[in-house]
mmCIF file with all atom_site columns, C-alpha atoms in Angstrom:
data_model
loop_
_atom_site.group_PDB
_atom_site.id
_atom_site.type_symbol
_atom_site.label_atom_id
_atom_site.label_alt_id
_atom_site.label_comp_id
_atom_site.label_asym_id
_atom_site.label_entity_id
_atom_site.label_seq_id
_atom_site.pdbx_PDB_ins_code
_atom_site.Cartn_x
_atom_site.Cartn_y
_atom_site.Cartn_z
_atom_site.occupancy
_atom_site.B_iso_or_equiv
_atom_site.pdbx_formal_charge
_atom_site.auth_seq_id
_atom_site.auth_comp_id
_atom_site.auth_asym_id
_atom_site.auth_atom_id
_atom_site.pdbx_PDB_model_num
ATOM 1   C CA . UNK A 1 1   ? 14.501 -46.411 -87.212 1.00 0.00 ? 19  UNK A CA 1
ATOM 2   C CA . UNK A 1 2   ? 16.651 -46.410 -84.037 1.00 0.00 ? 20  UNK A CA 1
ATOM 3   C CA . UNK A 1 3   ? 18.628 -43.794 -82.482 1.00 0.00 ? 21  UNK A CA 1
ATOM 4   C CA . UNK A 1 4   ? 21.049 -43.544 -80.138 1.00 0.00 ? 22  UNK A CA 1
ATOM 5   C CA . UNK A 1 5   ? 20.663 -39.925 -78.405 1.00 0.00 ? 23  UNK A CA 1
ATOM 6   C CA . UNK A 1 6   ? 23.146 -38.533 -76.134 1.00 0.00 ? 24  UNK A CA 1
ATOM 7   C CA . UNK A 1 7   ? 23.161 -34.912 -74.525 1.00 0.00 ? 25  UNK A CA 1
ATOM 8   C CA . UNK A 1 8   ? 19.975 -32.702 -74.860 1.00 0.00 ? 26  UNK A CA 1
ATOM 9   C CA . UNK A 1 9   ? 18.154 -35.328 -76.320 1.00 0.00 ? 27  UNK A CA 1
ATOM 10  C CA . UNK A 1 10  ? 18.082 -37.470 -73.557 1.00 0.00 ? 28  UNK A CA 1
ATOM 11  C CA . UNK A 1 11  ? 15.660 -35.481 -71.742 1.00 0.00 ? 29  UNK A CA 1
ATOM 12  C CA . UNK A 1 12  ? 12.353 -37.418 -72.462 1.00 0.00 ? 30  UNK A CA 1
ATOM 13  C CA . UNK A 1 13  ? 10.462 -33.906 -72.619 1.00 0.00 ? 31  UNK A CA 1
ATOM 14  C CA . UNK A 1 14  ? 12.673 -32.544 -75.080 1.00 0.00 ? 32  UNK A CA 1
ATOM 15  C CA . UNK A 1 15  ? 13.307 -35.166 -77.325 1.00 0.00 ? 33  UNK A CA 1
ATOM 16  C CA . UNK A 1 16  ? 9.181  -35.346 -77.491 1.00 0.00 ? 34  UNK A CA 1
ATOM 17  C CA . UNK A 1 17  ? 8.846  -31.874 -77.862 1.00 0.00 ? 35  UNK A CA 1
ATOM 18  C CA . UNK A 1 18  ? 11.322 -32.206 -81.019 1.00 0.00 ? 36  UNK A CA 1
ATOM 19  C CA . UNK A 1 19  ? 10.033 -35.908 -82.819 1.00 0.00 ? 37  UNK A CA 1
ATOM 20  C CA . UNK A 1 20  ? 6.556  -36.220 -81.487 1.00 0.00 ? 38  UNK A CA 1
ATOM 21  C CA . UNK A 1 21  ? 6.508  -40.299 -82.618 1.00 0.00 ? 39  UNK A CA 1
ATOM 22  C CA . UNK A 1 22  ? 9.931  -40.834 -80.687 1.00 0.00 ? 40  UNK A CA 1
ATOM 23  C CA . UNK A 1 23  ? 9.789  -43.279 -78.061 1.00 0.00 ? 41  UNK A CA 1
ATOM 24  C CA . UNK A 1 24  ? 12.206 -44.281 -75.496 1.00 0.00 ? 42  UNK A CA 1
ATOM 25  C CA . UNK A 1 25  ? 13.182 -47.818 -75.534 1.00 0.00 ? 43  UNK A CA 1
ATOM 26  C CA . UNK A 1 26  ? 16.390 -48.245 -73.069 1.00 0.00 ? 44  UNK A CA 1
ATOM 27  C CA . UNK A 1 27  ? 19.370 -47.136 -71.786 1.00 0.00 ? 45  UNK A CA 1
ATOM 28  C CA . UNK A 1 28  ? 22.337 -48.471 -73.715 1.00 0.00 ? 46  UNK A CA 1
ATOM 29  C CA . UNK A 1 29  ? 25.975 -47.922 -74.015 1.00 0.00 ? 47  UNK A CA 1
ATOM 30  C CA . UNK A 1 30  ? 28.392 -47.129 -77.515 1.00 0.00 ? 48  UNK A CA 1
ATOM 31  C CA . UNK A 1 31  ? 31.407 -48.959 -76.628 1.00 0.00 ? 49  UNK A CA 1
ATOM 32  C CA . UNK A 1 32  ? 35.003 -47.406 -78.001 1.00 0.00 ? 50  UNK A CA 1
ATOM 33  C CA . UNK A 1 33  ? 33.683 -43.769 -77.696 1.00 0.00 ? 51  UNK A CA 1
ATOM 34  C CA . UNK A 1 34  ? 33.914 -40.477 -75.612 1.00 0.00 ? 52  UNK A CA 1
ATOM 35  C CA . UNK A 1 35  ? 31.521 -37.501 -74.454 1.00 0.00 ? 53  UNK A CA 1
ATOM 36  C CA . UNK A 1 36  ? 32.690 -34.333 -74.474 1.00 0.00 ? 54  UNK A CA 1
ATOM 37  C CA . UNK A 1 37  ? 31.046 -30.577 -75.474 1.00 0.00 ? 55  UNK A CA 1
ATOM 38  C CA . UNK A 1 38  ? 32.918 -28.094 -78.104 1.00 0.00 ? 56  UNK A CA 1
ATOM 39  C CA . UNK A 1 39  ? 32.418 -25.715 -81.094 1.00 0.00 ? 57  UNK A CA 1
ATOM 40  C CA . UNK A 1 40  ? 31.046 -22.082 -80.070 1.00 0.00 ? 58  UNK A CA 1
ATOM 41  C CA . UNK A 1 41  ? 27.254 -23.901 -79.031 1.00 0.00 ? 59  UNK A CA 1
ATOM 42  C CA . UNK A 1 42  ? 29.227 -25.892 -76.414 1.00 0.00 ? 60  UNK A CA 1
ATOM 43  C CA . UNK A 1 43  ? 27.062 -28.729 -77.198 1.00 0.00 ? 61  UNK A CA 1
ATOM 44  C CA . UNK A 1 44  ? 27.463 -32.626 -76.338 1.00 0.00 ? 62  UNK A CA 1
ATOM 45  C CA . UNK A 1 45  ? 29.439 -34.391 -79.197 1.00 0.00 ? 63  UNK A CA 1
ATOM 46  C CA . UNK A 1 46  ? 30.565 -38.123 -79.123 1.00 0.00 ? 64  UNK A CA 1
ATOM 47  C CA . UNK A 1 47  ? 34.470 -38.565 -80.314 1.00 0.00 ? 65  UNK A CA 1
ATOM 48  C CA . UNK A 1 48  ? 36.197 -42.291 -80.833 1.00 0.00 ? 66  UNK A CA 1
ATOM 49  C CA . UNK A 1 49  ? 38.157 -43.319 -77.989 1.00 0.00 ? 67  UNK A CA 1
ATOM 50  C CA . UNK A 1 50  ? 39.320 -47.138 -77.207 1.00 0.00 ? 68  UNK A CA 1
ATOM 51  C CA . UNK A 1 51  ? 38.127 -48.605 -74.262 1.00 0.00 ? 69  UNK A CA 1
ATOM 52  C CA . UNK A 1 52  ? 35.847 -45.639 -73.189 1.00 0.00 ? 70  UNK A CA 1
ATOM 53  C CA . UNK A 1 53  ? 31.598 -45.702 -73.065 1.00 0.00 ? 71  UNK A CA 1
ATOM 54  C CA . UNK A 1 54  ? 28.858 -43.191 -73.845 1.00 0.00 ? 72  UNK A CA 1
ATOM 55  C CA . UNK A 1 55  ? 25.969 -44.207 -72.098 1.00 0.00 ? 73  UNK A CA 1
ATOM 56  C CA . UNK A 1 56  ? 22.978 -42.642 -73.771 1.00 0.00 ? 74  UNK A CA 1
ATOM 57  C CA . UNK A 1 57  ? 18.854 -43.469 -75.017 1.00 0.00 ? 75  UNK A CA 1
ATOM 58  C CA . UNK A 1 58  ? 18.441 -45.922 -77.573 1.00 0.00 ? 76  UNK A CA 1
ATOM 59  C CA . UNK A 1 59  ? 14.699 -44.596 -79.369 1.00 0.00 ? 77  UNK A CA 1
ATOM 60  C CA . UNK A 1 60  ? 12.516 -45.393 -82.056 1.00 0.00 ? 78  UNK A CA 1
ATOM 61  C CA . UNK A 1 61  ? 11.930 -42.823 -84.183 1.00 0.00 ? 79  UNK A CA 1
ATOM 62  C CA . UNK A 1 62  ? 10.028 -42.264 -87.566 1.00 0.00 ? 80  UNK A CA 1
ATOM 63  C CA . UNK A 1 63  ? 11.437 -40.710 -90.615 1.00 0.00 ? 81  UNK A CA 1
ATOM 64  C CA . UNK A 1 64  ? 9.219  -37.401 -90.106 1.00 0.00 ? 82  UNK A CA 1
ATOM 65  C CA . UNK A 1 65  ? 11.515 -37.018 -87.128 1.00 0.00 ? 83  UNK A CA 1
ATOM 66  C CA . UNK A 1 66  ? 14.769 -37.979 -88.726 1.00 0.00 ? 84  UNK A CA 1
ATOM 67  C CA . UNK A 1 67  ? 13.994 -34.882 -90.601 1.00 0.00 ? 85  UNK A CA 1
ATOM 68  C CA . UNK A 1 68  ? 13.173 -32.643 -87.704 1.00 0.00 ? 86  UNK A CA 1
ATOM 69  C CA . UNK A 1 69  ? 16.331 -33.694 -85.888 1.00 0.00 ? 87  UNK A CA 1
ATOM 70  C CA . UNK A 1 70  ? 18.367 -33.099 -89.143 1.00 0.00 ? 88  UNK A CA 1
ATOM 71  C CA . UNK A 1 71  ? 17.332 -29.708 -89.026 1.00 0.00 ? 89  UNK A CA 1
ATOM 72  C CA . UNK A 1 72  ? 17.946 -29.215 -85.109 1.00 0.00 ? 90  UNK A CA 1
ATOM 73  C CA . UNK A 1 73  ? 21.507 -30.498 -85.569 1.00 0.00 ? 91  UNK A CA 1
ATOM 74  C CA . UNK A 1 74  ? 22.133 -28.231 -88.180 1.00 0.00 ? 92  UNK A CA 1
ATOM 75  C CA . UNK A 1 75  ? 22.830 -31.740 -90.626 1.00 0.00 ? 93  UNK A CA 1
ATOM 76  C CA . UNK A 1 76  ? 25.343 -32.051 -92.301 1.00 0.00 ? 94  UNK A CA 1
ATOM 77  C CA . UNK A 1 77  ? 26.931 -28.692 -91.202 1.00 0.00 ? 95  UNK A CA 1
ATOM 78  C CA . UNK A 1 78  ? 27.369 -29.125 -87.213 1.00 0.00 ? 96  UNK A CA 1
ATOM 79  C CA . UNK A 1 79  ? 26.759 -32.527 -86.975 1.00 0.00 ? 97  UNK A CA 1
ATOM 80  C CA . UNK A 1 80  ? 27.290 -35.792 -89.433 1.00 0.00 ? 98  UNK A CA 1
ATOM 81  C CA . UNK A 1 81  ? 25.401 -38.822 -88.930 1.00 0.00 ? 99  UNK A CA 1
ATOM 82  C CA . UNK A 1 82  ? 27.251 -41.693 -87.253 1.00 0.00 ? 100 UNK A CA 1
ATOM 83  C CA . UNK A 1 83  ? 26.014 -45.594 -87.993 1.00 0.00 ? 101 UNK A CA 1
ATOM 84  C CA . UNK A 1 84  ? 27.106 -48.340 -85.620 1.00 0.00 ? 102 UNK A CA 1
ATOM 85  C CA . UNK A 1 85  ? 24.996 -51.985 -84.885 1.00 0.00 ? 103 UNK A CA 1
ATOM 86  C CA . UNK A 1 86  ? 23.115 -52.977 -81.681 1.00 0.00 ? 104 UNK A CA 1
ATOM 87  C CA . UNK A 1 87  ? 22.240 -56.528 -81.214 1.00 0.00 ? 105 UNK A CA 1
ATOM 88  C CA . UNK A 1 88  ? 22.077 -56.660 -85.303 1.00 0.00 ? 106 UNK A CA 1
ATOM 89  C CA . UNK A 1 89  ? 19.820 -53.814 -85.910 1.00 0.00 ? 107 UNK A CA 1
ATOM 90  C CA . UNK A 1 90  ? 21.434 -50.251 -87.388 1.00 0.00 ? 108 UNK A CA 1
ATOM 91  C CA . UNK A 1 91  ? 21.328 -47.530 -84.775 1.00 0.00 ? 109 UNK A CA 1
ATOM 92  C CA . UNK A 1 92  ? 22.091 -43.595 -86.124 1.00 0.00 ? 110 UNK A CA 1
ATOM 93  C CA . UNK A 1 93  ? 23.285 -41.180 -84.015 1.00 0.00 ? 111 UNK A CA 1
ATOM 94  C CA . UNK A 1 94  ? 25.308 -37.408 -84.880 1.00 0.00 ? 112 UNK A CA 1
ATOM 95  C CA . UNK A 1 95  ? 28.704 -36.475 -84.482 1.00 0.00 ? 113 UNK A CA 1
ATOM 96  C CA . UNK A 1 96  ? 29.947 -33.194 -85.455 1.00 0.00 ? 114 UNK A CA 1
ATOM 97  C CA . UNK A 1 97  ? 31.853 -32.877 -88.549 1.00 0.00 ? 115 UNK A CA 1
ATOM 98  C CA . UNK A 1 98  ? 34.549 -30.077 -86.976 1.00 0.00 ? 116 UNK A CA 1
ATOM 99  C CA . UNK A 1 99  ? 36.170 -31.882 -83.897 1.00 0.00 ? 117 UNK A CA 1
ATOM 100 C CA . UNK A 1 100 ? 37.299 -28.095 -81.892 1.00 0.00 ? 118 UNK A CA 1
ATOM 101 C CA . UNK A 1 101 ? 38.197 -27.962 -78.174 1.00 0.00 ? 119 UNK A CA 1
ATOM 102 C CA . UNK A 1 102 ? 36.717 -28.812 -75.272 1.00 0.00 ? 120 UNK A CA 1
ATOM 103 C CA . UNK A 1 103 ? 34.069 -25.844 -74.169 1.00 0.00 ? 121 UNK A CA 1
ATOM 104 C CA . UNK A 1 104 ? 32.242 -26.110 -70.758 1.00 0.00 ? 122 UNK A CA 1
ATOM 105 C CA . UNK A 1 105 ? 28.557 -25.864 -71.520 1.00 0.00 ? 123 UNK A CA 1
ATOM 106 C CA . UNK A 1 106 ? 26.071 -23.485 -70.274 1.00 0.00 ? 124 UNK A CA 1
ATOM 107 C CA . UNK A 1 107 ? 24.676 -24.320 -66.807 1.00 0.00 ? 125 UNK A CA 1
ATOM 108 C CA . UNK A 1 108 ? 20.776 -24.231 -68.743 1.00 0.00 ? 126 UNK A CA 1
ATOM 109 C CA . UNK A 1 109 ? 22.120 -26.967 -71.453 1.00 0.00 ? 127 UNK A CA 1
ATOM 110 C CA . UNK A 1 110 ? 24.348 -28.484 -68.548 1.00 0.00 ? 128 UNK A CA 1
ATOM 111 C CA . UNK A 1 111 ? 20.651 -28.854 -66.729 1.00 0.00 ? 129 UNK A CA 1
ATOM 112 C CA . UNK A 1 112 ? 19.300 -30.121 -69.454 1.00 0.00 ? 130 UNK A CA 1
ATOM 113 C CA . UNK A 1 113 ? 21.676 -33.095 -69.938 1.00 0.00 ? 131 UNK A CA 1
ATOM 114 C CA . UNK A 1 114 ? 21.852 -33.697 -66.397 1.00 0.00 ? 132 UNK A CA 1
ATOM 115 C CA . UNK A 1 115 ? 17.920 -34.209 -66.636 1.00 0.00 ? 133 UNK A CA 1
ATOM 116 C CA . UNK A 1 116 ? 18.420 -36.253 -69.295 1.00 0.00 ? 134 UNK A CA 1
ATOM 117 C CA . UNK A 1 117 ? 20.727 -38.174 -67.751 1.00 0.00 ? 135 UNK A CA 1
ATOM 118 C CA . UNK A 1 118 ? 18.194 -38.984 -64.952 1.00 0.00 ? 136 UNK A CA 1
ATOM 119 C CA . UNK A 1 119 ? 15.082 -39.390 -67.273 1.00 0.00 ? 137 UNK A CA 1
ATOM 120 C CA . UNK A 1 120 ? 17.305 -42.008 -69.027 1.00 0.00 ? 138 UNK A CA 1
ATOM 121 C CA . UNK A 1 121 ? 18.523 -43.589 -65.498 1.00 0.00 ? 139 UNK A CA 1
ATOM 122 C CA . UNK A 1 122 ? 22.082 -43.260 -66.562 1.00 0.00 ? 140 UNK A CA 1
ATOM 123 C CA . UNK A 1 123 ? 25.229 -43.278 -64.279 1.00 0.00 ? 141 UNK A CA 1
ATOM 124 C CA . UNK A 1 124 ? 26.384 -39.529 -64.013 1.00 0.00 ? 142 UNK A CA 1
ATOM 125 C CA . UNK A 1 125 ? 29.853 -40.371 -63.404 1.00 0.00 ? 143 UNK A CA 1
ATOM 126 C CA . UNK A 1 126 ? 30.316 -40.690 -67.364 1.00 0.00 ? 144 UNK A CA 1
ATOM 127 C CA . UNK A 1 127 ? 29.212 -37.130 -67.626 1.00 0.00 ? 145 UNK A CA 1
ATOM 128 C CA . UNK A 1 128 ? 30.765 -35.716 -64.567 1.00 0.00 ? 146 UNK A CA 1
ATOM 129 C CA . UNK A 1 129 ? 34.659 -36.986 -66.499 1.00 0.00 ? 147 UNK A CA 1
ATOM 130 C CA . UNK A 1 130 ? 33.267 -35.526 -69.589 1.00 0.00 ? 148 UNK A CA 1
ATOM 131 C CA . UNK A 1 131 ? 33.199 -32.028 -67.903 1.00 0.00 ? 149 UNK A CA 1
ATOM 132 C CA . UNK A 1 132 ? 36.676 -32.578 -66.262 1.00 0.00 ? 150 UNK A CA 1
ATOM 133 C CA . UNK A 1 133 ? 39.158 -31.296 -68.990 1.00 0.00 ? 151 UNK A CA 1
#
C-alpha cells in the first residue's frame, strides 16, 4: 500500500526502524492542506487548508507495517487515517482526530523532522511557516 508520511516519519532511519519493508519512493506534495504541530505530544499533524501544500514521502509499505504504524500513532485515538488519490492509486496517511492549538515542538522531534525533511529532499520553507504561528 502507499503512504504519504509527513513529520517524524520522513526521516528514512526512522521510518525503517518502525516498518522494516517500507521503502521510499519520492517526494510528493498533498495539495489543499496545511502542516502544523499540536495536542500535548506537539507532534506534526496535517489540517485542510485551500490553496496550501504539505510536501512529504510518498512509501510503499506492507500491511505488517500498517499495523506497526497504527500502533505508533496511537490509531484511532491520536490520529485517524486520511485517504486521498495520487496519479489514480489510493495513498493513506494520519490526521489527528482532536484538531487543538498550535504547540511548538521539541527541538529533538524538531531535529528529527528537519532530518527528515532533508532525507526526503524537501523545501524547508514549508516547514519553517509551519513553525511561525
Amino acid at each position: 500500500m502507499l503512504y504519504f508520511a509527513y513529520g517524524s516519519n520522513l526521516h528514512h532511519f526512522q521510518m525503517k526502524r518502525r516498518c522494516k519493508d517500507s521503502v521510499f519512493l519520492k517526494k510528493i506534495n498533498l495539495k489543499d492542506f496545511k502542516l502544523t504541530f499540536r495536542s500535548k505530544y506537539r507532534a506534526a499533524d496535517i489540517e485542510s487548508k485551500k490553496n496550501s501544500i504539505v510536501p512529504g514521502g510518498l512509501f510503499e509499505i506492507s500491511k505488517s507495517d500498517e499495523k506497526k504504524l497504527d500502533v505508533y500513532e496511537d490509531f484511532p485515538i491520536l490520529y485517524k487515517k486520511h485517504y486521498f488519490y495520487y496519479y489514480g492509486k489510493k495513498v493513506m496517511t494520519y490526521t489527528m482526530v482532536k484538531k487543538s492549538p498550535f504547540k511548538f515542538p521539541t527541538e529533538r522531534y524538531l531535529n528529527i523532522v528537519k532530518r527528515g525533511y532533508k532525507d526526503c529532499k524537501l523545501d524547508k520553507k514549508f516547514l519553517t511557516k509551519a513553525l511561525q504561528f
